[in-house]
Amino acid sequence: MSIGKKLTETKKLPRHSLTREDYLEIFKQLFLARYFDIRLIKEKKRGRLRGTLYSSHNQEAVLVGTLYALNPEDWISPIHRDMPAFFLKDLKSGWNNPERKGISIEQIICQVFGKVDAPGRARDNWSHIGSREKKIIHSTSMLAGTIPVAAGVALSEKMRGSDTVVVTYNGEGSTARGDFHEAINYAAVKKLPMITVIENNMWAYGTHVSEVCNTPDVADRAKGFDIPGIVADGQDVFDVYDKMSQLVEYARQGNGPSILECKTYRAYGHGDHDDNRADKYRPSEDVNSGRSRDPLAVCREYLVNENILGKDDANLYMADNKSASQASDEDFPEEVINYLKQGVDFAINSGLPEAEEGGMWVFKE
Amino acid sequence: MSIGKKLTETKKLPRHSLTREDYLEIFKQLFLARYFDIRLIKEKKRGRLRGTLYSSHNQEAVLVGTLYALNPEDWISPIHRDMPAFFLKDLKSGWNNPERKGISIEQIICQVFGKVDAPGRARDNWSHIGSREKKIIHSTSMLAGTIPVAAGVALSEKMRGSDTVVVTYNGEGSTARGDFHEAINYAAVKKLPMITVIENNMWAYGTHVSEVCNTPDVADRAKGFDIPGIVADGQDVFDVYDKMSQLVEYARQGNGPSILECKTYRAYGHGDHDDNRADKYRPSEDVNSGRSRDPLAVCREYLVNENILGKDDANLYMADNKSASQASDEDFPEEVINYLKQGVDFAINSGLPEAEEGGMWVFKE
Amino acid sequence: MSVEQAVKTNYLNALKQAIDEEMAADSEMICIGEDIANLGGAFGVTEGLVDKYGKWRVQDMPIAEECIVGTAVGAALTGRRVMAEMQFIDFISCGFDQIVNNLATFHYRTAGEVPMPVVLRGPAGGYGGGALYHSQMNEGWFCHSPGLKVVCPSTSYDAKGLLKAALRDPNPVIFYEIKELYRRKDLEEELPTTDYIVPLGKATVRRSGEHITLVSYGQNMYHCYQVADMLAKDGYSAEVIDIRTLVPLDEQTIMDSIKKTSRVVVVNEAPRTCGFAGEVLARVCENAFEYLDAPPARCTRLDTPVPWVKPLESFVLPSVEKIYNTCIRTLKY
Amino acid sequence: MSVEQAVKTNYLNALKQAIDEEMAADSEMICIGEDIANLGGAFGVTEGLVDKYGKWRVQDMPIAEECIVGTAVGAALTGRRVMAEMQFIDFISCGFDQIVNNLATFHYRTAGEVPMPVVLRGPAGGYGGGALYHSQMNEGWFCHSPGLKVVCPSTSYDAKGLLKAALRDPNPVIFYEIKELYRRKDLEEELPTTDYIVPLGKATVRRSGEHITLVSYGQNMYHCYQVADMLAKDGYSAEVIDIRTLVPLDEQTIMDSIKKTSRVVVVNEAPRTCGFAGEVLARVCENAFEYLDAPPARCTRLDTPVPWVKPLESFVLPSVEKIYNTCIRTLKY
Ligand SMILES: Cc1ncc(C[n+]2csc(CCOP(=O)(O)OP(=O)(O)O)c2C)c(N)n1
Ligand SMILES: Cc1ncc(C[n+]2csc(CCOP(=O)(O)OP(=O)(O)O)c2C)c(N)n1
Ligand SMILES: [Mg+2]
Ligand SMILES: [Mg+2]
């Protein structure tokens, strides 16, 4: 387990070098992810959103931090709680750059509105989309089910001699599934470039992590495969970024798979239908402490402390700790608001698929 | 992982106390298991054995050592390579004691001959039998598939307040399956009294353990669940017995599940159909070293060194390192030979089930 | 108030009552599943049970369907009755091996030594925009796996009565709850205050008719009633049969009806090929061929998954219109 | 020797040739499965391939069927063709979720973006005393799961030609190899020395006849031929159709035959309820009802697992005698 140990000691290593632009972009991306969530809740109230919203509120640093550590050609597989990942991927290549290896905000809003210009032409809901071209694996609902697929992608890329890395996102609850074990075991033996990100938000629907996982950290599951398993502070985008960067490097160099656990907390219900119930099955101290370190605030504090941003600039937008009903557009950078607006405007005008499409594409002719 | 560590240090602890009778019984049971295998090969040549024989030759110490550490009321789930386990269970309660919590040799020979007096009336083959009364879980062919069932049995027993322990047997290859992970994870969380014995005979059919498991020891899989995972010398029945005893005690006291890896070696083919091929896909040094420490010899040496048996008495029967074609009845204690004969004689006279039974018992009326 | 108010129970609460009563009656029975205790189930079918029966008898399981089914098998092996919930019936695929190869065959393999009183139940069915993984009716797989009983209630009375019967049955039962019916107002009804069951293996004639037999179950029953109304306007009287139990199938009730009507349309929302509707057609051929005045017909989902948005979902699922057209075609044959 | 010896190929080697040739033709194609490399496969279908194509392209996988299927899906997503072996088709249940919910639906879900050129193949079928877990024909589950093609060859020529076609197909194919046919001497035949395929979705008439149509596939074909011989002695000529591809089904060939014979018996060794035989009966009702002079009939396994010892196994599986009796009943109707 020497590798694992070495990697866990990296908290003391210097940060990976980020330019000032990177820092600011990361900060902005956190706002973007947060605003996406808040905006969707509003769109749901307006009746535009179709289906359940699985909020990633309070968990944005996990997505932004891990995705910022990737190359455009790397693969990812987001699941229900990772909706922003689809457009955050390779976002640094330009928010409106059609060449970037991520899905456009227009397409993503089409997806959540159930419109035909969604990546899957509105055939499957919420996060069940992807793109071969953009290197995003299409998931099913079956938790942990993307990990074997990711292993296959990683195998294929490795055989082609590419140094591409494949990243799967999973809730801590999903790590109980057989697919998790089968695929990571396989990837470990074959040293496949696959990183399993565990978003440990402490709850799997109504069940606390302690009811389904016996190890102190979920990342300890890595020990059963003798691969690195490290824990990041999921509220701190830079801690996530640093640790992810190392695992990415480790994978690129052919050393094989690893697990990155990001400790975070699910701010609201499992889905929006569960928002009211969630307060009943979760102790209020648990909720309060889980929500106490907003990733926006943690990032802001870091930028100020490191003199990357002055206090006034840093405090321009204060969406921290605000729920959808509390937050207003002033709390977010205009650029972020416009980006979402751009997506919503497009999606409103996108149509529904023709009924006949329901019968199409069962087979390729 | 303090518990795991504590348990692995037990090699230095004094042996559990065994009486002289125990020592001799264990020695005899090793001969019995060995002779069972050899006898079946002979019966196959005579055309009496129905189906494939999955030899446990060279792996007998795993079965005898673990089973000797159990109480009659404990549950076990043997699979293909554990055929002797069915009659070795609770054998110390008397080889012909009808009350003992093991299956009689008569019924076992009926099973391998495909006769109606087998426990399952010859409806399923080889090791796919069991007995609720004798506390033996009926397995399917699906590797690792008995572990979730064992978890259910363990749950039920724990809820009843019994101190019964449930033991599953598995090849090292089977530990790659999802069922293995799902069930041990569950047992770990609920602290169920379940011991997963891994018979690491280095090969899963044609595939070496290094191709399917990334950890130095297969027992390391335990680390992913924060449960004890310890390694025994599978050729040394007393090492197996000692370590198993501790895990049994650990489970009885309500501490939960554990893994016992017994390092051994598959002496011949995967099944008897594979005996010739196995020499092609396994390097001969591997085979030679794997077969070099016959559990009979290791046990004998110990008994002599500890002055439990005199050298002459210990050397009365010398089946060590003899294949079925090399061994003769003189190499085995008469009691052992008679026991098998008793089973074979009974089974020869047992009939076939009526054809109509094929349509029965799909449902309970 | 002097006048007693009739208490009406919806489909979901009928199920809850069934589990509650059976749990109360048998202290060895257990319930296992994801989020069934602390949360009370994704839809609330097990709400409150953990408070009554404790964390062991009503147990939150890890997200591990093979393990859930295997655990049920193990507990049943020790003599317990088990209710195991699939959070959505769609996820039953993740526990498939333990179901078809272990649970289903245990009694058979052991020549009757070990019965398996296990009910696997969960929310099922389409028409709610649940898309591919929250809309399935996959009962066909299990009808094709000998050793399993398969049940699907369409009313609150049946929901309770069939579930109680299933929980008492010594055989494994896959129990399809129609989630779109859980809280349907018009399905609320007054249930008997005393213990009752609806026996497995008995279909029921919901409406009597002369000209055509409609055979269905689950949500499609309500489409069939509408079609029967439409046909009535056309001057045809339709007999409508609710199968309720798919395995074992009550052939008698179906064949008796066909002997009277000479025409049959079978409706279900599962994929067409090798689905249960086709099976009924085959049995009709085997048992009532000489009574047929028209080919036995089926109206099913297309051979597609269930897509998401409404126009797509409607295109692939049976509808009142499609069933009606199938009936007219059959009647005019 | 001056006279060239005709080289005859058995069913197993025909399969091996198919894989070998497709591997040679496409350097991106991979083969994965348990023991397929170092051992060469439990039955030897992949023997020697690892020496030709290396340990990566012919890869030993851990015993983890969900992972095997998922890996195939992932590799296909990157554009590779994949052959994935199930050591016995019985173990396909352990990879079930990835097959029905992921592999089968990928092209559908992505509105045609991502095809899935994956063949899952493995030894199948009863009559060999393999008991419950080494005898299955579980194709019914997959026929009922939209998005999968399902294939089962009965001859060496077809084994090679269908497998090559399956490997070239952009859709996932579940490929049932009949292990009892692997080394049957009488199935050895001279195969074309040039590249050929047998197209998916085309049935074939193996024998022409007038009085009754026998429809089957796999090992049951050989029972049907015997029955046809017996019927011939009785003065009936039977037309015998080998379906070969179950999904998509070549209805035309079947219906054309029934239009001629007016009688049909469908034979397969899967469980009866919701099996493929019943599906054919349903389709006959839908497409050729007016041509029928007798109820379409089926001869299948009983609704039981496949038990072990001979008398039990024979009791539940279709046999020449049972098929013959079904034919006579149908002919005398
Ligand atoms: C195989 C499977 N079983 C059950 C479910 C139902 N389900 C959806 S989300 C969820 C909880 C997931 O918890 P976790 O993995 O921690 O992710 P989170 O929602 O907390 O992000 C469950 C049980 C599912 N989607 N797939
Ligand atoms: C789920 C499943 N997949 C595949 C098989 C086929 N199979 C039977 S035994 C075996 C090898 C088992 O190896 P191991 O677990 O090491 O046990 P051993 O035979 O060495 O005792 C395989 C692959 C099976 N029985 N079950
Ligand atoms: Mg979670
Ligand atoms: Mg082994």
PDB file of C-alpha atoms in Angstrom, chain A residues 75 119-121 123-124 130-133 137-140 142 145 148-149 151-153 155-156 158-160 177 179 182-183 185-186 190 192 357-358 360-365, chain D residues 28 30 56-57 59-62 64-67 70-71 73-80 97-98 101-102 106-115 147-149 170-171 247:
ATOM      1  CA  TRP A  75     -13.608  10.546 -20.373  1.00  0.00           C
ATOM      2  CA  PRO A 119     -28.098  14.936 -26.653  1.00  0.00           C
ATOM      3  CA  GLY A 120     -30.361  11.887 -26.559  1.00  0.00           C
ATOM      4  CA  ARG A 121     -33.343  13.566 -28.257  1.00  0.00           C
ATOM      5  CA  ARG A 123     -35.443   9.591 -25.015  1.00  0.00           C
ATOM      6  CA  ASP A 124     -34.130   9.137 -21.489  1.00  0.00           C
ATOM      7  CA  GLY A 130     -23.654  11.306 -22.865  1.00  0.00           C
ATOM      8  CA  SER A 131     -21.626  11.873 -25.953  1.00  0.00           C
ATOM      9  CA  ARG A 132     -19.102   9.715 -27.671  1.00  0.00           C
ATOM     10  CA  GLU A 133     -17.580  12.731 -29.338  1.00  0.00           C
ATOM     11  CA  ILE A 137     -20.202   7.965 -20.955  1.00  0.00           C
ATOM     12  CA  HIS A 138     -23.974   7.534 -21.078  1.00  0.00           C
ATOM     13  CA  SER A 139     -25.153   6.050 -17.806  1.00  0.00           C
ATOM     14  CA  THR A 140     -28.200   4.001 -16.929  1.00  0.00           C
ATOM     15  CA  MET A 142     -28.323   1.438 -12.148  1.00  0.00           C
ATOM     16  CA  GLY A 145     -23.212   0.441 -13.439  1.00  0.00           C
ATOM     17  CA  PRO A 148     -17.561  -1.551 -15.656  1.00  0.00           C
ATOM     18  CA  VAL A 149     -18.243   0.517 -18.756  1.00  0.00           C
ATOM     19  CA  ALA A 151     -13.192   0.017 -17.330  1.00  0.00           C
ATOM     20  CA  GLY A 152     -13.958  -0.999 -20.894  1.00  0.00           C
ATOM     21  CA  VAL A 153     -13.298   2.497 -22.166  1.00  0.00           C
ATOM     22  CA  LEU A 155      -9.008  -0.720 -21.532  1.00  0.00           C
ATOM     23  CA  SER A 156      -9.651   0.382 -25.062  1.00  0.00           C
ATOM     24  CA  LYS A 158      -4.858   1.940 -22.962  1.00  0.00           C
ATOM     25  CA  MET A 159      -4.631  -0.573 -25.797  1.00  0.00           C
ATOM     26  CA  ARG A 160      -4.513   2.323 -28.245  1.00  0.00           C
ATOM     27  CA  ARG A 177     -22.898  -2.644  -5.356  1.00  0.00           C
ATOM     28  CA  ASP A 179     -20.443  -3.659 -10.138  1.00  0.00           C
ATOM     29  CA  GLU A 182     -16.018  -6.177 -10.129  1.00  0.00           C
ATOM     30  CA  ALA A 183     -14.886  -3.251 -12.214  1.00  0.00           C
ATOM     31  CA  ASN A 185     -10.859  -5.212  -9.228  1.00  0.00           C
ATOM     32  CA  TYR A 186     -10.513  -5.706 -12.949  1.00  0.00           C
ATOM     33  CA  LYS A 190      -4.949  -4.609 -15.654  1.00  0.00           C
ATOM     34  CA  LEU A 192      -6.347   0.629 -16.312  1.00  0.00           C
ATOM     35  CA  GLU A 357     -39.135   8.421 -32.811  1.00  0.00           C
ATOM     36  CA  GLY A 358     -40.323   6.250 -29.938  1.00  0.00           C
ATOM     37  CA  MET A 360     -36.805   4.169 -33.838  1.00  0.00           C
ATOM     38  CA  TRP A 361     -33.213   3.141 -33.164  1.00  0.00           C
ATOM     39  CA  VAL A 362     -33.970  -0.086 -31.329  1.00  0.00           C
ATOM     40  CA  PHE A 363     -31.533  -1.534 -33.807  1.00  0.00           C
ATOM     41  CA  LYS A 364     -29.021  -0.006 -36.126  1.00  0.00           C
ATOM     42  CA  GLU A 365     -29.919  -1.030 -39.637  1.00  0.00           C
TER      43      GLU A 365
ATOM     44  CA  GLU D  28      -9.390  -3.308 -33.182  1.00  0.00           C
ATOM     45  CA  ILE D  30     -11.142  -7.840 -28.925  1.00  0.00           C
ATOM     46  CA  TRP D  56      -4.685  -7.848 -24.623  1.00  0.00           C
ATOM     47  CA  ARG D  57      -6.822  -8.639 -27.603  1.00  0.00           C
ATOM     48  CA  GLN D  59      -8.066 -11.439 -22.581  1.00  0.00           C
ATOM     49  CA  ASP D  60      -8.653 -13.555 -19.502  1.00  0.00           C
ATOM     50  CA  MET D  61     -11.130 -11.742 -17.321  1.00  0.00           C
ATOM     51  CA  PRO D  62     -11.802 -12.171 -13.616  1.00  0.00           C
ATOM     52  CA  ALA D  64     -17.209 -11.207 -12.895  1.00  0.00           C
ATOM     53  CA  GLU D  65     -19.922 -11.349 -15.517  1.00  0.00           C
ATOM     54  CA  GLU D  66     -21.348  -7.860 -14.927  1.00  0.00           C
ATOM     55  CA  CYS D  67     -17.852  -6.549 -15.459  1.00  0.00           C
ATOM     56  CA  GLY D  70     -19.814  -3.691 -18.950  1.00  0.00           C
ATOM     57  CA  THR D  71     -16.284  -3.860 -20.298  1.00  0.00           C
ATOM     58  CA  VAL D  73     -20.053  -2.001 -23.603  1.00  0.00           C
ATOM     59  CA  GLY D  74     -17.218   0.383 -22.815  1.00  0.00           C
ATOM     60  CA  ALA D  75     -14.947  -0.993 -25.498  1.00  0.00           C
ATOM     61  CA  ALA D  76     -17.778  -0.834 -28.015  1.00  0.00           C
ATOM     62  CA  LEU D  77     -18.444   2.763 -27.009  1.00  0.00           C
ATOM     63  CA  THR D  78     -14.923   3.529 -28.164  1.00  0.00           C
ATOM     64  CA  GLY D  79     -15.660   1.896 -31.494  1.00  0.00           C
ATOM     65  CA  ARG D  80     -14.365  -1.590 -30.994  1.00  0.00           C
ATOM     66  CA  ASP D  97     -28.352  -5.993 -15.689  1.00  0.00           C
ATOM     67  CA  GLN D  98     -25.535  -4.801 -17.922  1.00  0.00           C
ATOM     68  CA  ASN D 101     -30.370  -2.253 -19.313  1.00  0.00           C
ATOM     69  CA  ASN D 102     -27.129  -1.054 -20.777  1.00  0.00           C
ATOM     70  CA  PHE D 106     -27.446   1.940 -25.794  1.00  0.00           C
ATOM     71  CA  HIS D 107     -28.282   2.579 -29.431  1.00  0.00           C
ATOM     72  CA  TYR D 108     -31.879   3.362 -28.583  1.00  0.00           C
ATOM     73  CA  ARG D 109     -31.062   5.739 -25.745  1.00  0.00           C
ATOM     74  CA  THR D 110     -28.519   7.635 -27.773  1.00  0.00           C
ATOM     75  CA  ALA D 111     -30.903   8.045 -30.701  1.00  0.00           C
ATOM     76  CA  GLY D 112     -28.513   6.163 -32.911  1.00  0.00           C
ATOM     77  CA  GLU D 113     -25.315   7.862 -31.797  1.00  0.00           C
ATOM     78  CA  VAL D 114     -23.673   4.732 -30.438  1.00  0.00           C
ATOM     79  CA  PRO D 115     -24.033   1.266 -31.948  1.00  0.00           C
ATOM     80  CA  GLY D 147     -32.417  -4.146 -28.559  1.00  0.00           C
ATOM     81  CA  LEU D 148     -30.803  -7.554 -28.552  1.00  0.00           C
ATOM     82  CA  LYS D 149     -30.528  -9.905 -31.480  1.00  0.00           C
ATOM     83  CA  PRO D 170     -23.560  -3.205 -35.337  1.00  0.00           C
ATOM     84  CA  ASN D 171     -26.057  -4.484 -32.772  1.00  0.00           C
ATOM     85  CA  VAL D 247     -34.691 -11.873 -33.016  1.00  0.00           C
TER      86      VAL D 247
END
